[in-house]
Short mmCIF file of C-alpha atoms in Angstrom, two decimals:
data_model
loop_
_atom_site.label_atom_id
_atom_site.label_comp_id
_atom_site.label_asym_id
_atom_site.label_seq_id
_atom_site.Cartn_x
_atom_site.Cartn_y
_atom_site.Cartn_z
CA MET A 946 169.37 -130.89 2.19
CA LEU A 947 167.25 -128.05 3.62
CA GLY A 948 168.35 -128.06 7.24
CA LEU A 949 164.92 -129.44 8.17
CA PRO A 950 163.87 -132.72 9.82
CA ALA A 951 163.10 -135.47 7.30
CA HIS A 952 159.46 -135.69 8.38
CA VAL A 953 158.68 -132.09 7.34
CA ARG A 954 156.63 -132.07 4.13
CA ALA A 955 155.36 -128.47 4.06
CA CYS A 956 156.65 -125.01 4.98
CA LEU A 957 154.52 -122.16 6.29
CA PHE A 958 156.11 -118.71 6.02
CA ASP A 959 155.23 -115.43 7.66
CA LEU A 960 155.50 -112.50 5.23
CA ASP A 961 156.83 -109.30 6.80
CA GLY A 962 160.35 -109.79 8.12
CA VAL A 963 160.65 -113.38 6.89
CA LEU A 964 160.03 -113.17 3.14
CA THR A 965 159.98 -109.42 2.52
CA GLN A 966 161.75 -106.42 3.97
CA THR A 967 158.49 -104.81 5.03
CA ALA A 968 158.71 -105.26 8.82
CA LYS A 969 160.66 -101.99 9.03
CA VAL A 970 157.97 -100.31 6.91
CA HIS A 971 155.28 -101.54 9.30
CA ALA A 972 157.29 -100.46 12.35
CA ALA A 973 157.73 -96.97 10.91
CA ALA A 974 154.02 -96.71 10.06
CA TRP A 975 152.99 -97.87 13.54
CA LYS A 976 155.32 -95.29 15.10
CA GLU A 977 154.06 -92.46 12.93
CA MET A 978 150.43 -93.31 13.66
CA PHE A 979 150.80 -93.89 17.40
CA ASP A 980 153.07 -90.88 17.96
CA ASP A 981 150.62 -88.57 16.20
CA TYR A 982 147.74 -89.94 18.25
CA LEU A 983 149.60 -90.00 21.59
CA ARG A 984 150.97 -86.47 21.06
CA ASP A 985 147.49 -85.13 20.34
CA ARG A 986 145.99 -87.00 23.30
CA ALA A 987 148.71 -85.73 25.66
CA ALA A 988 148.09 -82.14 24.51
CA ARG A 989 144.34 -82.50 25.11
CA GLU A 990 144.80 -84.05 28.56
CA GLY A 991 147.77 -81.97 29.67
CA THR A 992 149.95 -85.04 30.23
CA ALA A 993 153.46 -85.98 29.11
CA PHE A 994 153.90 -87.36 25.61
CA VAL A 995 155.67 -90.74 25.67
CA PRO A 996 156.45 -91.87 22.10
CA PHE A 997 155.97 -95.34 20.67
CA ASP A 998 159.21 -97.32 20.65
CA ALA A 999 159.62 -98.76 17.13
CA VAL A 1000 161.71 -101.65 18.51
CA GLU A 1001 160.50 -102.65 21.97
CA ASP A 1002 156.84 -101.61 21.68
CA TYR A 1003 156.64 -102.95 18.14
CA ASP A 1004 158.03 -106.37 19.13
CA GLU A 1005 155.97 -106.67 22.30
CA TYR A 1006 152.57 -105.36 21.28
CA VAL A 1007 151.98 -105.22 17.52
CA ASP A 1008 154.42 -107.32 15.47
CA GLY A 1009 152.69 -110.32 13.90
CA ARG A 1010 149.25 -109.48 15.29
CA PRO A 1011 146.18 -108.49 13.26
CA ARG A 1012 146.03 -104.72 12.91
CA GLU A 1013 143.18 -104.07 15.35
CA ASP A 1014 144.74 -106.40 17.93
CA GLY A 1015 147.94 -104.39 17.68
CA VAL A 1016 146.12 -101.11 18.27
CA ARG A 1017 144.15 -102.56 21.18
CA THR A 1018 147.11 -104.33 22.84
CA PHE A 1019 149.51 -101.39 22.71
CA LEU A 1020 146.98 -98.82 23.90
CA ALA A 1021 145.90 -101.09 26.76
CA ALA A 1022 149.55 -101.19 27.88
CA ARG A 1023 149.35 -97.38 28.08
CA GLY A 1024 146.06 -97.51 29.98
CA VAL A 1025 144.06 -96.29 27.00
CA HIS A 1026 140.84 -98.05 26.00
CA LEU A 1027 139.01 -96.85 22.90
CA PRO A 1028 135.69 -97.93 21.42
CA GLU A 1029 136.04 -100.54 18.70
CA GLY A 1030 134.18 -98.59 16.04
CA ALA A 1031 133.38 -100.18 12.69
CA ALA A 1032 135.54 -101.66 9.93
CA ASP A 1033 134.75 -98.68 7.68
CA ASP A 1034 135.73 -96.03 10.24
CA PRO A 1035 137.70 -93.18 8.62
CA PRO A 1036 141.33 -92.66 9.69
CA GLU A 1037 140.44 -89.61 11.77
CA ALA A 1038 138.03 -91.60 13.99
CA GLU A 1039 139.25 -92.05 17.58
CA THR A 1040 138.42 -95.76 17.61
CA VAL A 1041 140.40 -98.99 17.38
CA ASN A 1042 139.32 -99.42 13.76
CA GLY A 1043 139.96 -95.77 12.94
CA LEU A 1044 143.56 -95.92 14.17
CA GLY A 1045 144.00 -99.21 12.35
CA THR A 1046 142.83 -97.61 9.13
CA ARG A 1047 145.20 -94.69 9.68
CA LYS A 1048 148.13 -97.08 10.13
CA ASN A 1049 147.16 -99.10 7.05
CA ASN A 1050 147.01 -95.97 4.90
CA LEU A 1051 150.53 -95.06 6.04
CA VAL A 1052 151.83 -98.55 5.18
CA LEU A 1053 150.27 -98.49 1.72
CA ARG A 1054 151.76 -95.06 1.05
CA ARG A 1055 155.22 -96.21 2.11
CA ILE A 1056 154.98 -99.39 0.00
CA ARG A 1057 153.86 -97.33 -3.01
CA ASP A 1058 156.65 -94.79 -2.53
CA GLU A 1059 159.46 -97.15 -1.50
CA GLY A 1060 158.53 -100.48 -3.14
CA VAL A 1061 159.00 -103.94 -1.66
CA GLU A 1062 162.19 -105.99 -1.62
CA PRO A 1063 162.25 -109.71 -0.75
CA TYR A 1064 165.06 -111.18 1.31
CA GLU A 1065 167.36 -112.87 -1.20
CA GLY A 1066 168.23 -115.68 1.22
CA SER A 1067 164.55 -116.39 1.80
CA VAL A 1068 163.85 -116.55 -1.93
CA ARG A 1069 166.73 -119.02 -2.36
CA PHE A 1070 165.39 -121.15 0.47
CA VAL A 1071 161.81 -121.22 -0.85
CA HIS A 1072 163.07 -122.21 -4.30
CA ALA A 1073 165.05 -125.06 -2.71
CA VAL A 1074 162.03 -126.15 -0.67
CA ARG A 1075 159.87 -126.34 -3.79
CA GLU A 1076 162.54 -128.15 -5.76
CA ALA A 1077 162.64 -130.75 -2.96
CA GLY A 1078 158.90 -131.36 -3.45
CA LEU A 1079 157.64 -129.66 -0.29
CA ARG A 1080 154.46 -127.60 -0.39
CA THR A 1081 154.50 -123.93 0.62
CA ALA A 1082 152.11 -121.35 2.04
CA VAL A 1083 152.27 -117.78 3.27
CA VAL A 1084 150.57 -117.19 6.64
CA SER A 1085 150.32 -113.48 7.40
CA SER A 1086 148.16 -111.22 9.53
CA SER A 1087 148.33 -108.58 6.79
CA ALA A 1088 145.27 -107.76 4.72
CA ASN A 1089 147.72 -106.46 2.10
CA CYS A 1090 149.56 -109.78 1.79
CA ARG A 1091 148.79 -110.48 -1.87
CA ASP A 1092 149.71 -106.94 -2.93
CA VAL A 1093 153.07 -107.26 -1.16
CA LEU A 1094 153.78 -110.67 -2.70
CA VAL A 1095 153.02 -109.31 -6.17
CA ALA A 1096 155.10 -106.17 -5.60
CA ALA A 1097 158.03 -108.33 -4.44
CA GLY A 1098 157.63 -110.66 -7.44
CA ILE A 1099 157.30 -113.85 -5.38
CA GLU A 1100 153.57 -114.69 -5.42
CA GLU A 1101 154.07 -117.73 -7.65
CA LEU A 1102 156.35 -119.41 -5.08
CA PHE A 1103 153.45 -120.31 -2.78
CA ASP A 1104 150.71 -122.88 -3.18
CA GLU A 1105 148.36 -121.22 -0.70
CA ARG A 1106 147.90 -117.92 1.13
CA ILE A 1107 146.27 -117.44 4.54
CA ASP A 1108 146.21 -113.71 5.25
CA GLY A 1109 144.19 -111.13 7.14
CA VAL A 1110 141.40 -111.22 4.56
CA VAL A 1111 141.10 -115.02 4.71
CA ALA A 1112 141.29 -114.99 8.52
CA HIS A 1113 138.39 -112.55 8.69
CA GLU A 1114 136.30 -114.53 6.20
CA ARG A 1115 136.87 -117.83 8.05
CA GLY A 1116 136.66 -116.48 11.59
CA LEU A 1117 140.24 -117.38 12.48
CA ARG A 1118 141.87 -115.86 15.54
CA GLY A 1119 145.06 -113.92 14.89
CA LYS A 1120 148.54 -114.73 16.17
CA PRO A 1121 149.61 -115.61 18.88
CA ALA A 1122 146.67 -118.03 18.55
CA PRO A 1123 147.65 -120.89 16.21
CA ASP A 1124 144.50 -120.71 14.06
CA THR A 1125 146.00 -119.22 10.89
CA TYR A 1126 148.96 -121.60 10.86
CA LEU A 1127 146.67 -124.56 11.49
CA GLU A 1128 144.53 -123.41 8.57
CA GLY A 1129 147.67 -123.17 6.43
CA ALA A 1130 148.49 -126.77 7.23
CA ARG A 1131 144.90 -127.82 6.54
CA VAL A 1132 144.76 -126.25 3.07
CA LEU A 1133 148.11 -127.88 2.24
CA ALA A 1134 146.66 -131.22 3.39
CA VAL A 1135 149.45 -131.88 5.89
CA GLU A 1136 149.39 -132.58 9.62
CA PRO A 1137 150.88 -129.77 11.77
CA GLY A 1138 153.53 -132.18 13.04
CA ARG A 1139 154.79 -132.58 9.46
CA ALA A 1140 155.01 -128.85 8.75
CA ALA A 1141 157.58 -126.19 9.63
CA VAL A 1142 156.74 -122.61 10.61
CA PHE A 1143 159.06 -119.70 9.79
CA GLU A 1144 158.51 -116.54 11.86
CA ASP A 1145 160.30 -113.37 12.93
CA ALA A 1146 157.58 -112.10 15.30
CA LEU A 1147 157.32 -113.20 18.92
CA ALA A 1148 153.54 -113.59 18.55
CA GLY A 1149 154.04 -115.70 15.43
CA VAL A 1150 156.58 -117.99 17.11
CA GLU A 1151 154.09 -118.44 19.97
CA ALA A 1152 151.46 -119.40 17.40
CA GLY A 1153 153.71 -122.03 15.82
CA HIS A 1154 154.59 -123.47 19.21
CA ALA A 1155 150.94 -123.52 20.33
CA GLY A 1156 149.96 -125.35 17.13
CA ARG A 1157 152.45 -128.17 17.88
CA PHE A 1158 154.15 -127.86 14.52
CA GLY A 1159 157.00 -130.16 13.58
CA LEU A 1160 159.52 -127.31 13.64
CA VAL A 1161 159.32 -123.61 14.51
CA VAL A 1162 162.13 -121.56 12.99
CA GLY A 1163 162.66 -118.09 14.46
CA VAL A 1164 164.17 -115.56 12.05
CA ASP A 1165 166.17 -113.03 14.02
CA ARG A 1166 166.36 -109.79 12.02
CA VAL A 1167 166.68 -107.40 14.99
CA GLY A 1168 168.81 -109.16 17.64
CA GLN A 1169 166.10 -110.95 19.61
CA ALA A 1170 167.30 -114.55 19.35
CA GLU A 1171 166.79 -115.28 23.05
CA GLN A 1172 163.27 -113.86 23.04
CA LEU A 1173 162.39 -115.98 20.00
CA ARG A 1174 163.62 -119.10 21.78
CA ALA A 1175 161.75 -118.14 24.94
CA HIS A 1176 158.52 -117.78 22.95
CA GLY A 1177 158.86 -121.23 21.39
CA ALA A 1178 161.33 -121.25 18.49
CA ASP A 1179 163.13 -124.60 18.09
CA VAL A 1180 165.83 -123.09 15.86
CA VAL A 1181 166.88 -119.46 15.37
CA VAL A 1182 168.67 -118.15 12.28
CA ARG A 1183 169.48 -114.67 11.07
CA ASP A 1184 168.59 -115.57 7.47
CA LEU A 1185 166.90 -118.60 5.94
CA ALA A 1186 169.92 -119.15 3.70
CA GLU A 1187 171.73 -120.37 6.84
CA LEU A 1188 169.56 -123.50 6.71
CA LEU A 1189 170.90 -124.30 3.24
CA GLU A 1190 174.44 -123.67 4.38
CA SER A 1191 174.01 -126.04 7.35
CA ARG A 1192 173.86 -129.10 5.06
#
C-alpha cells in the first residue's frame, strides 16, 4: 500500500528537502555566507574570487552534513584550513564555528522572513505511513529541526526526533556516517533492516546505505537521480507521493 517492502516497520525521514522546502533556504544561506567570506579573503590575499556554487558545491560538500562539517569540508576543497574555534564564537570570527554561526543566523533570518512550507506529497505519505501502523522519526543534521517542524505544522507526525542537538548530546557522528539513522532506529525499537530511510542529500543516502537499512529512498528534488543511486539509494523518486501512486 505504501510502495515499501512488507518487512519495513518504521520510516526515518530527513528534514530539509524531504519533508520541508528548506533545502533551497539552506543553499542560499550557505552561498551568502561563503561568498562574503571568500570575497573578503580574496581581497586580502590579492587572489581571484571564486564564488560558492549553490548547486554543485552545496550537493558535494555541505548538504546533509552537520554545519561545522560543511564549513570544514568545503573550505578544505578550496585549500583553506581555519582554526576550529569554540561553539560560542561570534559570526565575525574567522573560525569554523564562527562561519557556522554566521550561516545559521542567515538561515534563521530567512526562515523568519519567508516561513516554512512542507512538501504536500511528503505530508500525504507520512499520514499514510502512520495510518498503516508504521512508526516515524525525523533524522536531521539541523540544530533548528524542531523549530522548522513547528513552523511547518508537522511536528506531531513524528514519534521521535534525532537532530543536531541530540547528535551533539549523544556524541553521534554526522552524515555520511550512519550514526544518527542508527540512533533513530534504536529509539523506535526497530532493527535497521526493518526500517526505511528517506533522503535527498548524497551524504544522507550514503549514511542510510552504510547503516544497512532495509530500504534507502533517494528523493530527487534537483535532478541528481544518478548520483543518488551511485551513493546508495535503492529507489529514487521525485516526490514521496509517487510511492503511494505506485500501488
